[in-house]
Tab-separated table of N, CA, C and O in Angstrom:
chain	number	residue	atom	x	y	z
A	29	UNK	N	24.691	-7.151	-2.773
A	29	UNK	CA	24.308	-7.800	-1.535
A	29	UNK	C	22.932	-8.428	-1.703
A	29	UNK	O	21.929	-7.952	-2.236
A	30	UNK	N	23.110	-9.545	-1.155
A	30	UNK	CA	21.621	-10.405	-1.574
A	30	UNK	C	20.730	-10.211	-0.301
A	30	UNK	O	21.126	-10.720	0.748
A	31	UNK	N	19.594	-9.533	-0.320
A	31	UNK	CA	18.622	-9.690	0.529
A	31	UNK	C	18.145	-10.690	1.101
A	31	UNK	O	17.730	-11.436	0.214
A	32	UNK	N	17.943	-11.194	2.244
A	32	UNK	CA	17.539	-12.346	3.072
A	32	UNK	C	15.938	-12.293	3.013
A	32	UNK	O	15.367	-11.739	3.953
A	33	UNK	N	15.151	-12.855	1.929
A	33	UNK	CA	13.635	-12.661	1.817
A	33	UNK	C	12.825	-12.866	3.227
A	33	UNK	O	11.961	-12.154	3.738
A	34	UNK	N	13.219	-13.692	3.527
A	34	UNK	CA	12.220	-14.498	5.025
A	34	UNK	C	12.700	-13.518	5.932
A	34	UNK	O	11.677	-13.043	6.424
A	35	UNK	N	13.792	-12.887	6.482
A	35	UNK	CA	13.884	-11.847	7.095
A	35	UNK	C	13.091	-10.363	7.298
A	35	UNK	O	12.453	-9.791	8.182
A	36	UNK	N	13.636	-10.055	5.620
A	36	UNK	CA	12.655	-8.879	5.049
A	36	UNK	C	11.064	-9.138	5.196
A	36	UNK	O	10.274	-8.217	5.409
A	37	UNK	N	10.742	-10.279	5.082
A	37	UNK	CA	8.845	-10.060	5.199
A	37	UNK	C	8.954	-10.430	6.815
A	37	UNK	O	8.000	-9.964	7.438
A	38	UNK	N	9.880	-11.144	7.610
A	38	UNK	CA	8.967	-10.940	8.719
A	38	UNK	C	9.256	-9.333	9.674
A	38	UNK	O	8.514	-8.894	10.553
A	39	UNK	N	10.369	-8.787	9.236
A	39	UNK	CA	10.261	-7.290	9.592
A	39	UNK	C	9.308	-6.100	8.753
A	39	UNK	O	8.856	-4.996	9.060
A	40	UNK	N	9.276	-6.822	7.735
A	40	UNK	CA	8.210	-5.597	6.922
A	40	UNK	C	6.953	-6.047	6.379
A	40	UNK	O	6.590	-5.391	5.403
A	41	UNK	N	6.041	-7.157	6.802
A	41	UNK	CA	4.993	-7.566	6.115
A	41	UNK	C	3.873	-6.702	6.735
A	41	UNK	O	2.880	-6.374	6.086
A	42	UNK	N	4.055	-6.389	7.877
A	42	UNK	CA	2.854	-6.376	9.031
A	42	UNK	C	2.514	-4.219	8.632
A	42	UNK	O	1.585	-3.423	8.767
A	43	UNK	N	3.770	-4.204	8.189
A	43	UNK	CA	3.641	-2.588	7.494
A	43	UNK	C	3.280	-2.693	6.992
A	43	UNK	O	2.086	-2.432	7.143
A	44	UNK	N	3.849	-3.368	5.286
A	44	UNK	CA	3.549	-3.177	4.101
A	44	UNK	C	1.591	-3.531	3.901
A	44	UNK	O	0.890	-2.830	3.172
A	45	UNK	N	1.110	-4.580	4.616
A	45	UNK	CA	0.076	-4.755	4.814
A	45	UNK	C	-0.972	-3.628	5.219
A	45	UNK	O	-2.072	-3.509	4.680
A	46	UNK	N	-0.501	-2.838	6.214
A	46	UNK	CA	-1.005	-1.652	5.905
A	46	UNK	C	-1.338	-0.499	5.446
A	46	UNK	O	-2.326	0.234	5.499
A	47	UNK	N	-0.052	-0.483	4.869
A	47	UNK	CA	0.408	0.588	3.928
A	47	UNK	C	-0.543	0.477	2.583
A	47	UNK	O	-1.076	1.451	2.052
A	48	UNK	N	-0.680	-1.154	2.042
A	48	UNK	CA	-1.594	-1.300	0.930
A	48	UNK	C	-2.959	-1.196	1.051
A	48	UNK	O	-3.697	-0.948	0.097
A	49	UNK	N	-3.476	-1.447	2.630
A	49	UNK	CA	-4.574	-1.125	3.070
A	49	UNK	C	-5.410	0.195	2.755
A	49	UNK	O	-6.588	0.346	2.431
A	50	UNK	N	-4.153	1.281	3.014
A	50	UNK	CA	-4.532	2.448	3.397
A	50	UNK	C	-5.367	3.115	2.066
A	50	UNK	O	-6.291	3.923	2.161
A	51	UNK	N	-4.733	2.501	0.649
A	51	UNK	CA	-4.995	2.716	-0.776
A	51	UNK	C	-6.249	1.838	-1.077
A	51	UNK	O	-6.626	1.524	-2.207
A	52	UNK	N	-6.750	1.541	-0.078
A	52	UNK	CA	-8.182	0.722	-0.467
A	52	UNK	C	-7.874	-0.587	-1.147
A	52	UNK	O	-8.679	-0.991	-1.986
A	53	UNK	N	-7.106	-1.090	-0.956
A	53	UNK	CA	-7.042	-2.511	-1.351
A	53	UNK	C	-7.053	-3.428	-0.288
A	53	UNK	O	-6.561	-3.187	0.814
A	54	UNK	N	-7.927	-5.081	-0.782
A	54	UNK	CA	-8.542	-5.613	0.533
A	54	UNK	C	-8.395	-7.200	0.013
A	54	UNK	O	-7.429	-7.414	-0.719
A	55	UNK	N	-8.840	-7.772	0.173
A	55	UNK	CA	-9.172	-9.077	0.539
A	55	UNK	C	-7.646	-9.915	-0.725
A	55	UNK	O	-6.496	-9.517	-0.539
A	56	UNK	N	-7.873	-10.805	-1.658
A	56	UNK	CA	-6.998	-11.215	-2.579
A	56	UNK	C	-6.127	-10.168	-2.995
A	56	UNK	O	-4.904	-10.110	-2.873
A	57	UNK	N	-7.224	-9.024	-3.701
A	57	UNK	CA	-6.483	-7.951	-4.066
A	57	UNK	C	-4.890	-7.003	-3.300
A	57	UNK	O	-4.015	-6.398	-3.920
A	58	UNK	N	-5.020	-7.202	-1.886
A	58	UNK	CA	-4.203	-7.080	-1.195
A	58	UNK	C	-3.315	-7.877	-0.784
A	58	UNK	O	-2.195	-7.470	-0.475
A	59	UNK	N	-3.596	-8.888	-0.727
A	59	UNK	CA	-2.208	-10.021	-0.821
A	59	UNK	C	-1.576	-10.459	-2.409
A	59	UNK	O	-0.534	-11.066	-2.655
A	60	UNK	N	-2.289	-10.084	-3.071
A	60	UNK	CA	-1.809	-10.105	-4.421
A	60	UNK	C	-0.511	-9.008	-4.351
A	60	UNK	O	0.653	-9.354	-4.547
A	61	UNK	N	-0.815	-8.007	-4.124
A	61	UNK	CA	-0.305	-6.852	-3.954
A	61	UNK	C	1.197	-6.912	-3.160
A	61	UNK	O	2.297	-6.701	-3.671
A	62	UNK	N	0.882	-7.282	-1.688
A	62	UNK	CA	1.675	-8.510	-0.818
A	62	UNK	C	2.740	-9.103	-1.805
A	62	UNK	O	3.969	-9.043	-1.843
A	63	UNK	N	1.984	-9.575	-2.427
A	63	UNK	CA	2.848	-10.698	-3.228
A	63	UNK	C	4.027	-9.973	-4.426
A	63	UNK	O	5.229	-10.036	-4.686
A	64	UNK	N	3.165	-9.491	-4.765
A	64	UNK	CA	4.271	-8.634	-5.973
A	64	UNK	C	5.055	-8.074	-5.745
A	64	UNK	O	6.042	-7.890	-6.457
A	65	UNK	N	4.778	-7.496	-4.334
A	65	UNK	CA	5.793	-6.331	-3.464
A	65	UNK	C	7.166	-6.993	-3.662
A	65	UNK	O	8.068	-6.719	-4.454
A	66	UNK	N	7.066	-7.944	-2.714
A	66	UNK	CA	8.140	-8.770	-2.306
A	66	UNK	C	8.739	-9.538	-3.367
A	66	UNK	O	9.955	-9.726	-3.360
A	67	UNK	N	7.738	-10.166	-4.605
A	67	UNK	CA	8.571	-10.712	-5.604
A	67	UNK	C	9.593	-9.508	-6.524
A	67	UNK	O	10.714	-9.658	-7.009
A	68	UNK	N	8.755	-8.405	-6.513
A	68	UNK	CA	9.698	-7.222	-7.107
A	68	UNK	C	11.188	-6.854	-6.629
A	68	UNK	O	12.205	-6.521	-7.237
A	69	UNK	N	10.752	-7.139	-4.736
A	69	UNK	CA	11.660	-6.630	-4.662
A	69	UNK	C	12.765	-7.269	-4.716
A	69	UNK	O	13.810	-6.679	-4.990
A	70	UNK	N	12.716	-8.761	-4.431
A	70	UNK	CA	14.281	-9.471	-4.840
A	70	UNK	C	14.194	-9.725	-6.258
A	70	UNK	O	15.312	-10.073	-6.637
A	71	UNK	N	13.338	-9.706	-7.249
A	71	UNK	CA	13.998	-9.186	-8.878
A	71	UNK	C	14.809	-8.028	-8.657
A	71	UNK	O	15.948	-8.024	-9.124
A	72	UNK	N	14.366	-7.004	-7.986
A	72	UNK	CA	15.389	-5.489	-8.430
A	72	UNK	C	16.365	-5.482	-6.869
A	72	UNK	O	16.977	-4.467	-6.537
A	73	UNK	N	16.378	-6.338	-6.301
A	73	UNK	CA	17.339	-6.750	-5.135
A	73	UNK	C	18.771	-5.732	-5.555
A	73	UNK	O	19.127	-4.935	-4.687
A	74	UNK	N	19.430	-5.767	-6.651
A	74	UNK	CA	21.083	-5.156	-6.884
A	74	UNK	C	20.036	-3.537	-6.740
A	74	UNK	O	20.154	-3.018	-5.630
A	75	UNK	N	19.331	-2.967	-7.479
A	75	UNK	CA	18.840	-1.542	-7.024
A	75	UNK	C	19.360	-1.145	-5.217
A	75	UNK	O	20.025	-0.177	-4.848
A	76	UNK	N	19.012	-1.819	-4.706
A	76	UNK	CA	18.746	-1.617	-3.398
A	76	UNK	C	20.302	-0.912	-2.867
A	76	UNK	O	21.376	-1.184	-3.403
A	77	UNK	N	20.153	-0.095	-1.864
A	77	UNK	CA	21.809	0.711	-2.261
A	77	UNK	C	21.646	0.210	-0.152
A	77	UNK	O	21.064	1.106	0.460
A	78	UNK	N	21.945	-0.613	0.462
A	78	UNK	CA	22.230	-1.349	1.952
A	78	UNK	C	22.799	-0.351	2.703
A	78	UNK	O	22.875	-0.564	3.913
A	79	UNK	N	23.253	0.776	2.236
A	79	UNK	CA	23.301	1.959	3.087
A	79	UNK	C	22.338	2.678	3.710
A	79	UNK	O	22.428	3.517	4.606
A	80	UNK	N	21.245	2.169	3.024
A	80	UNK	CA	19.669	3.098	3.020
A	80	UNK	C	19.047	2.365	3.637
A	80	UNK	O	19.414	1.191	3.676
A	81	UNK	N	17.765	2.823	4.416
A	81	UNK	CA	17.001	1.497	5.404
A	81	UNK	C	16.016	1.417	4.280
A	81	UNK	O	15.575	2.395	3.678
A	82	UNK	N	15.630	-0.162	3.988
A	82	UNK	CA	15.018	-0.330	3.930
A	82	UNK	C	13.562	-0.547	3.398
A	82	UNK	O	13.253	-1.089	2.337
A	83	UNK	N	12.652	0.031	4.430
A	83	UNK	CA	12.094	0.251	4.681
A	83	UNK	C	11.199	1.259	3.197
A	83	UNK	O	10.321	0.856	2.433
A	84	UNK	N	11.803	2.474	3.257
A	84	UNK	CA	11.219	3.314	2.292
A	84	UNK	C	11.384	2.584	0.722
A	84	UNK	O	10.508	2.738	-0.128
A	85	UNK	N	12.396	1.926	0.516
A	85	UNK	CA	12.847	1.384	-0.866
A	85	UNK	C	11.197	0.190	-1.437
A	85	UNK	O	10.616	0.221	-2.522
A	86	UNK	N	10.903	-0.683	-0.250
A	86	UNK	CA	10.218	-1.815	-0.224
A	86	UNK	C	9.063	-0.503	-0.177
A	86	UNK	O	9.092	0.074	-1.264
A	87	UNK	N	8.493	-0.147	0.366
A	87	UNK	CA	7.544	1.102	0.185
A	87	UNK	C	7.353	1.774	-1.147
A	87	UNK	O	6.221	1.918	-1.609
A	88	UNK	N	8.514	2.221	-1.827
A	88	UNK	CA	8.444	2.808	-2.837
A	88	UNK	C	7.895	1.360	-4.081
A	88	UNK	O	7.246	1.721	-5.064
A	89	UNK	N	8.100	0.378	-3.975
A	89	UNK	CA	7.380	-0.827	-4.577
A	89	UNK	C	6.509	-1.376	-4.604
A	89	UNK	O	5.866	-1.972	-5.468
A	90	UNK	N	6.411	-1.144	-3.304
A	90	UNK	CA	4.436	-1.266	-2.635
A	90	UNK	C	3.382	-0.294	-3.341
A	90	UNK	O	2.284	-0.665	-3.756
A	91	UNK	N	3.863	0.950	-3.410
A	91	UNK	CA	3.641	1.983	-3.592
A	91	UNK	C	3.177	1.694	-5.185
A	91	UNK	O	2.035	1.379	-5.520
A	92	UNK	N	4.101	1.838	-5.915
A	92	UNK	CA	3.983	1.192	-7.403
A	92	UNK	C	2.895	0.421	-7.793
A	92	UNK	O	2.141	0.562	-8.755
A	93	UNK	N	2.926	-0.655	-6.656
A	93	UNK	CA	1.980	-2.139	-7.134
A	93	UNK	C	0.297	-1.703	-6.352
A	93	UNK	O	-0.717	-2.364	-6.579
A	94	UNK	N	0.337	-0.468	-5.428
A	94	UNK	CA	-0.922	0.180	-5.081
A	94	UNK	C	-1.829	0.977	-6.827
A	94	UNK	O	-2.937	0.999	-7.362
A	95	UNK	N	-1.037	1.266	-6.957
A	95	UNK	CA	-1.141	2.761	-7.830
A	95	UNK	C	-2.015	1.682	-8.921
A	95	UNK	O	-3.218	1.666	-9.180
A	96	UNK	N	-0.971	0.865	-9.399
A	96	UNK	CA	-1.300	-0.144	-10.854
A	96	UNK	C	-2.854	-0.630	-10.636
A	96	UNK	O	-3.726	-0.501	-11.495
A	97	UNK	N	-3.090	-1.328	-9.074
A	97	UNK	CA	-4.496	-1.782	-8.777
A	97	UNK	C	-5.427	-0.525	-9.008
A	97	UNK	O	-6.594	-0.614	-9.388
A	98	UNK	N	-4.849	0.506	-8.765
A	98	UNK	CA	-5.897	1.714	-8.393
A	98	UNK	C	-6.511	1.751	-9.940
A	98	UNK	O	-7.646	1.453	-10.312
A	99	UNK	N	-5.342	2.230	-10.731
A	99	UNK	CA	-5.428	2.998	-12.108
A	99	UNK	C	-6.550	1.455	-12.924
A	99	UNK	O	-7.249	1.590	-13.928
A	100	UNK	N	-6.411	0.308	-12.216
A	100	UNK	CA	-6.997	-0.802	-13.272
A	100	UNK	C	-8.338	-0.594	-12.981
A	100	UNK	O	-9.107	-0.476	-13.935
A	101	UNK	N	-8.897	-0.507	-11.515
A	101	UNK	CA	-10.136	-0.449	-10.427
A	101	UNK	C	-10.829	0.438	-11.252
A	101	UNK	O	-11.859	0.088	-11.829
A	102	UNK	N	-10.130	2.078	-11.407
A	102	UNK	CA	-10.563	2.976	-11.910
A	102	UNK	C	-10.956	2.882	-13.603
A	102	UNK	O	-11.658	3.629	-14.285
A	103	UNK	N	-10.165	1.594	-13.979
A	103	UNK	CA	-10.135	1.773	-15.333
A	103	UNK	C	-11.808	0.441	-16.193
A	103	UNK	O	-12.342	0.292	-17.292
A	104	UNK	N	-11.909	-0.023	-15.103
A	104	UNK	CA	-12.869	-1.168	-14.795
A	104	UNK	C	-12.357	-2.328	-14.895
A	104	UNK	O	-13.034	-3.353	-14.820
A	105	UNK	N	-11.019	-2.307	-15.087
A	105	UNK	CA	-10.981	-4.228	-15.008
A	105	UNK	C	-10.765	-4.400	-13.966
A	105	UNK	O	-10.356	-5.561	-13.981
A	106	UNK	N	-10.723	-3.959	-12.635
A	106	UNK	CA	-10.379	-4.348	-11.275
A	106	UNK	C	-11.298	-4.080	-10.474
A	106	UNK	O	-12.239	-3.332	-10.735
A	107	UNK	N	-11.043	-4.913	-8.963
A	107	UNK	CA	-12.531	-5.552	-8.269
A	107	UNK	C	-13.002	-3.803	-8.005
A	107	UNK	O	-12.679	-2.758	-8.570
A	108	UNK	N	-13.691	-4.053	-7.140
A	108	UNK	CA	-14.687	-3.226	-6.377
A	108	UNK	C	-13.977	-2.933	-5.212
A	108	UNK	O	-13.067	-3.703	-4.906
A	109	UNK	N	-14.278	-1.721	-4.318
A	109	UNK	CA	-13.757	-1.539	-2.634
A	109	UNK	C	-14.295	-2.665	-2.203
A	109	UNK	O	-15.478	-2.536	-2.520
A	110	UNK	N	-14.143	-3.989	-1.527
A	110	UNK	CA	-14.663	-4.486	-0.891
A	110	UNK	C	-15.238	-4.263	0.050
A	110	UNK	O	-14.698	-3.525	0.874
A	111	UNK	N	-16.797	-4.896	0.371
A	111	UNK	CA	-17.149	-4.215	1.913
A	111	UNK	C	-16.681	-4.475	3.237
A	111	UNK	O	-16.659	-3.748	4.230
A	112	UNK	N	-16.244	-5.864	3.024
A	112	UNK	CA	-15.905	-6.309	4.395
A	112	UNK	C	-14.618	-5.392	4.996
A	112	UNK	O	-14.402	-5.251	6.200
A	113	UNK	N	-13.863	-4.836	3.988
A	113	UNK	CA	-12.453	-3.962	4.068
A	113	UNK	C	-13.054	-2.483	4.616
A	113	UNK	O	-12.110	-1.793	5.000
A	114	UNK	N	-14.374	-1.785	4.765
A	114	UNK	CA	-14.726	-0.823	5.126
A	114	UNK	C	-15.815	-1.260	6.291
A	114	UNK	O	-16.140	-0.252	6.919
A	115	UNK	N	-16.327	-2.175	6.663
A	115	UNK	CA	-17.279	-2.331	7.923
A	115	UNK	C	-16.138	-2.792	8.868
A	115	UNK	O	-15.336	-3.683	8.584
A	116	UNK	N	-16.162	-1.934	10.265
A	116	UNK	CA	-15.397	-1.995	11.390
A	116	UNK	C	-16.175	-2.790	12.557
A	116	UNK	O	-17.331	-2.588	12.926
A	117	UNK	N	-15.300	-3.701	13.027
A	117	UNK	CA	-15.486	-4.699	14.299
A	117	UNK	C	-16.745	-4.610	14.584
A	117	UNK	O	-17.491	-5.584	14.488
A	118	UNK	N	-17.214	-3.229	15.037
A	118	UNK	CA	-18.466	-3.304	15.735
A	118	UNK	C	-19.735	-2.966	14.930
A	118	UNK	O	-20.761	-2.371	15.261
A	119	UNK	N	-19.385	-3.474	13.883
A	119	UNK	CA	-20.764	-3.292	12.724
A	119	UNK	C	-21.498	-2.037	12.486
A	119	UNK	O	-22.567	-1.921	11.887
A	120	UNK	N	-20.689	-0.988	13.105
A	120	UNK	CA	-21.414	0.893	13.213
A	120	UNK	C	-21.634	0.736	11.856
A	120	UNK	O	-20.754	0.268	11.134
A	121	UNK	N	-23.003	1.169	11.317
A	121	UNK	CA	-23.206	1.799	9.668
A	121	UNK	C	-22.735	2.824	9.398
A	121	UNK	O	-22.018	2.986	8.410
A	122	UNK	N	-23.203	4.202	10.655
A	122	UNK	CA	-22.405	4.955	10.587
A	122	UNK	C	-20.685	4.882	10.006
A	122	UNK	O	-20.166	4.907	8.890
A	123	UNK	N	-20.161	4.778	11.445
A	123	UNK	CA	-18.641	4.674	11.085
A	123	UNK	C	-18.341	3.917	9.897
A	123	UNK	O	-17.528	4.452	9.144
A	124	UNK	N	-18.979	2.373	9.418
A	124	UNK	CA	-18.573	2.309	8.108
A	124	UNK	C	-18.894	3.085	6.784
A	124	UNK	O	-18.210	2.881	5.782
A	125	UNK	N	-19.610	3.699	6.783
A	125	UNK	CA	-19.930	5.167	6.259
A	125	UNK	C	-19.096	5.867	5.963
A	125	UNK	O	-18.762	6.137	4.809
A	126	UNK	N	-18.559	6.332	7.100
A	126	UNK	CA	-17.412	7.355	7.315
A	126	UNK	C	-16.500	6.639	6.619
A	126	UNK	O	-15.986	7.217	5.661
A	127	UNK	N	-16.045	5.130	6.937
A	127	UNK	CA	-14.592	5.318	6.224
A	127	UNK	C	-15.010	4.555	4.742
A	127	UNK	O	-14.159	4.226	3.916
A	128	UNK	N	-16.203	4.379	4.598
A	128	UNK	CA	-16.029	3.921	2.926
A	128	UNK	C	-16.017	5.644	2.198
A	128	UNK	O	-15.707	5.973	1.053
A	129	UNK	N	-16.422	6.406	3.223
A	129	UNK	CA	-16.134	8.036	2.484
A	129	UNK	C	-14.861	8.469	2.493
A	129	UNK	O	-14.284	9.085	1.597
A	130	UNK	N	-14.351	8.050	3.766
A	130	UNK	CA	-12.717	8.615	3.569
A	130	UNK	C	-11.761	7.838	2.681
A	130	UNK	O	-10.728	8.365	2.269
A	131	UNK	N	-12.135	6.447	2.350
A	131	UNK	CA	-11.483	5.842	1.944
A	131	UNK	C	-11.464	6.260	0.149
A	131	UNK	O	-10.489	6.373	-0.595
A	132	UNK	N	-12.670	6.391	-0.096
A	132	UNK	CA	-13.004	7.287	-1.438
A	132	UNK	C	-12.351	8.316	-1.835
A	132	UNK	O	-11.915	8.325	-2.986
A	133	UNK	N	-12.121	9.500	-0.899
A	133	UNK	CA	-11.661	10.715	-0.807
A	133	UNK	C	-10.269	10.566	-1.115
A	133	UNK	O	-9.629	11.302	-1.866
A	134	UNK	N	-9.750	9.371	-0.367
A	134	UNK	CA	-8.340	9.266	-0.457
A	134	UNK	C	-7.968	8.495	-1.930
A	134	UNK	O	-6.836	8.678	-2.376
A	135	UNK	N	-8.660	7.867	-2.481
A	135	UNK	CA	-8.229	7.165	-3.574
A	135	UNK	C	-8.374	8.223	-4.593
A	135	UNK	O	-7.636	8.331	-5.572
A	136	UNK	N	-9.473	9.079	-4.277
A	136	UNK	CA	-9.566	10.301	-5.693
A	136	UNK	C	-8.516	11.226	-5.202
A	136	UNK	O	-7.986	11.546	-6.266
A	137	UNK	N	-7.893	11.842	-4.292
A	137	UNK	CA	-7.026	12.432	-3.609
A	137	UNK	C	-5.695	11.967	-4.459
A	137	UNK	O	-5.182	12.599	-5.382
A	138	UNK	N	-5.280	10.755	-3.939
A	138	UNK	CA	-4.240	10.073	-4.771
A	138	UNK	C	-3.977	10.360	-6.481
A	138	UNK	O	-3.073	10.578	-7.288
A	139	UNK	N	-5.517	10.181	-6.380
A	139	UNK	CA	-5.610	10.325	-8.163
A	139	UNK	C	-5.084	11.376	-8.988
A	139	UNK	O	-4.833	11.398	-10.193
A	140	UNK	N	-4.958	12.312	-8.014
A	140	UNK	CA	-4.821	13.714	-8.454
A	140	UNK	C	-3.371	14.373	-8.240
A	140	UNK	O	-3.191	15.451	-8.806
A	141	UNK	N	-2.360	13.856	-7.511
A	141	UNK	CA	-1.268	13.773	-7.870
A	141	UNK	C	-0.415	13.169	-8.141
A	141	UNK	O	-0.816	12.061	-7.786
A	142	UNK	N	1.007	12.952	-8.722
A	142	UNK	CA	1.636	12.555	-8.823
A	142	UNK	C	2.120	11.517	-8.258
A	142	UNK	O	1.978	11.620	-7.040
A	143	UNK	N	2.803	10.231	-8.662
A	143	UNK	CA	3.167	9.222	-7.885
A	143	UNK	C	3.864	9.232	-6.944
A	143	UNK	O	3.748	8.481	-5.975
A	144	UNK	N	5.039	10.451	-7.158
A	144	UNK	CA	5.990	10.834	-6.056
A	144	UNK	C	5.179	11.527	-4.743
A	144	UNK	O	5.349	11.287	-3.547
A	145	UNK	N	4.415	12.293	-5.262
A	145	UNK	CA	3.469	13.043	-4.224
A	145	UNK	C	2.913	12.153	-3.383
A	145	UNK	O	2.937	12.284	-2.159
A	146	UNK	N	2.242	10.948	-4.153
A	146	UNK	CA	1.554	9.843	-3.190
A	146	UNK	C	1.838	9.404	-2.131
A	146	UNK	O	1.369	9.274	-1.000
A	147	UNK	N	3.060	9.107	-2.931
A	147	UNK	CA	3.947	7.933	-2.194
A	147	UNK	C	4.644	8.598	-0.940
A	147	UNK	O	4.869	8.005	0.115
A	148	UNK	N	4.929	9.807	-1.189
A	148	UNK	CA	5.617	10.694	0.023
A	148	UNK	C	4.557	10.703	1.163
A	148	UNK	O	4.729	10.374	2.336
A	149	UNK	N	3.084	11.284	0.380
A	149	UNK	CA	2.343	11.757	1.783
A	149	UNK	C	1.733	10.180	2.249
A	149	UNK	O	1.776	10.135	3.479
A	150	UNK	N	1.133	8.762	1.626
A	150	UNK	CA	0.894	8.211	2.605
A	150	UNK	C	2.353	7.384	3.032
A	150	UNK	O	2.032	6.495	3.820
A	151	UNK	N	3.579	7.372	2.829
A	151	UNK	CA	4.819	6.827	3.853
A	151	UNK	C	5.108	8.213	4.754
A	151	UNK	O	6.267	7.987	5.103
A	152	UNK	N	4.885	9.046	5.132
A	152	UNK	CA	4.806	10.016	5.897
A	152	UNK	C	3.776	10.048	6.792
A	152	UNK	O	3.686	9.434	7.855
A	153	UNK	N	2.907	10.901	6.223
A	153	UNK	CA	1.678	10.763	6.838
A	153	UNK	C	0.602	9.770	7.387
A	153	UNK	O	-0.171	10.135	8.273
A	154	UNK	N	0.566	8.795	6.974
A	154	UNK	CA	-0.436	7.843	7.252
A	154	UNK	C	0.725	6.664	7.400
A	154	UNK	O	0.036	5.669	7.623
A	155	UNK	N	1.692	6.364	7.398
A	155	UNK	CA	2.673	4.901	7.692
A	155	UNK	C	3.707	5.826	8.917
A	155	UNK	O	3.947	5.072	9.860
A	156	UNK	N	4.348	7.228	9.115
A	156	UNK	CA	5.093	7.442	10.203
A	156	UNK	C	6.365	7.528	9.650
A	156	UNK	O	7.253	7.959	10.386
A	157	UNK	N	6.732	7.109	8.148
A	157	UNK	CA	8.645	7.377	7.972
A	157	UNK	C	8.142	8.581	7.873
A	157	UNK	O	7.119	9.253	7.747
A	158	UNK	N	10.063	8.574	8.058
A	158	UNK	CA	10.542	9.501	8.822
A	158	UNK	C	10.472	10.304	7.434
A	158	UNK	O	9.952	9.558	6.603
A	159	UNK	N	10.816	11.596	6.852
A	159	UNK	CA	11.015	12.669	5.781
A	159	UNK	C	12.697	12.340	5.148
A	159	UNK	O	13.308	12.638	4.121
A	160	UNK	N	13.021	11.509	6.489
A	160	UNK	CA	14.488	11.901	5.494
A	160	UNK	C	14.948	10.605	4.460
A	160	UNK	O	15.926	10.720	3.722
């Protein structure tokens, strides 16, 4: 079954966008990311089993193309946290503080387990699918 691309991003962009967010990726780096998602996923389009929503499959690819930025970031050929991706609306130093710390926590967090582990707790925890 052939996936309808323009369909799929306008029901899942506005997630997946966050979802890559959540892994500290920001400005190019995140629509790059964007980008691969979706080109991956109609390359591996026959994978896709149309009984299944969705949703978690395009996640589990996102997921993938998070990890690769992380491991490069970490490895030095990839950008920096951007700042503008950690200063919030109302210019608090504080609060951007806070989340260039949480955002840290979570990328070394990540680091430390497994891809499956990742990928479970932020599409659970921090995106809302469902466990099953």
């Amino acid at each position: 079954m052939a996936l309808d691309l323009h369909a799929l991003y306008e029901s899942e962009a506005d997630g997946l966008f966050s979802f890559l967010g959540r892994f500290g990726l920001a400005g190019a780096d995140l629509e790059d990311a964007m980008h691969d998602t979706f080109v991956t996923a109609l390359a591996r389009q026959a994978t896709f089993d149309p009984t299944r929503p969705v949703r978690p499959w395009l996640l589990g690819i996102a997921f993938r193309m998070a990890v690769g930025r992380l491991r490069a970031r970490r490895e030095g050929s990839g950008p920096e946290l951007p700042e503008e991706q950690i200063q919030d609306l109302s210019q608090n130093p504080e609060r951007a503080a806070e989340a260039r710390q949480a955002a840290q926590l979570l990328q070394r967090a990540l680091a430390e387990v497994s891809e499956e582990q990742g990928s479970v707790f932020v599409m659970f925890d921090l995106q809302g699918v469902p466990a099953a």
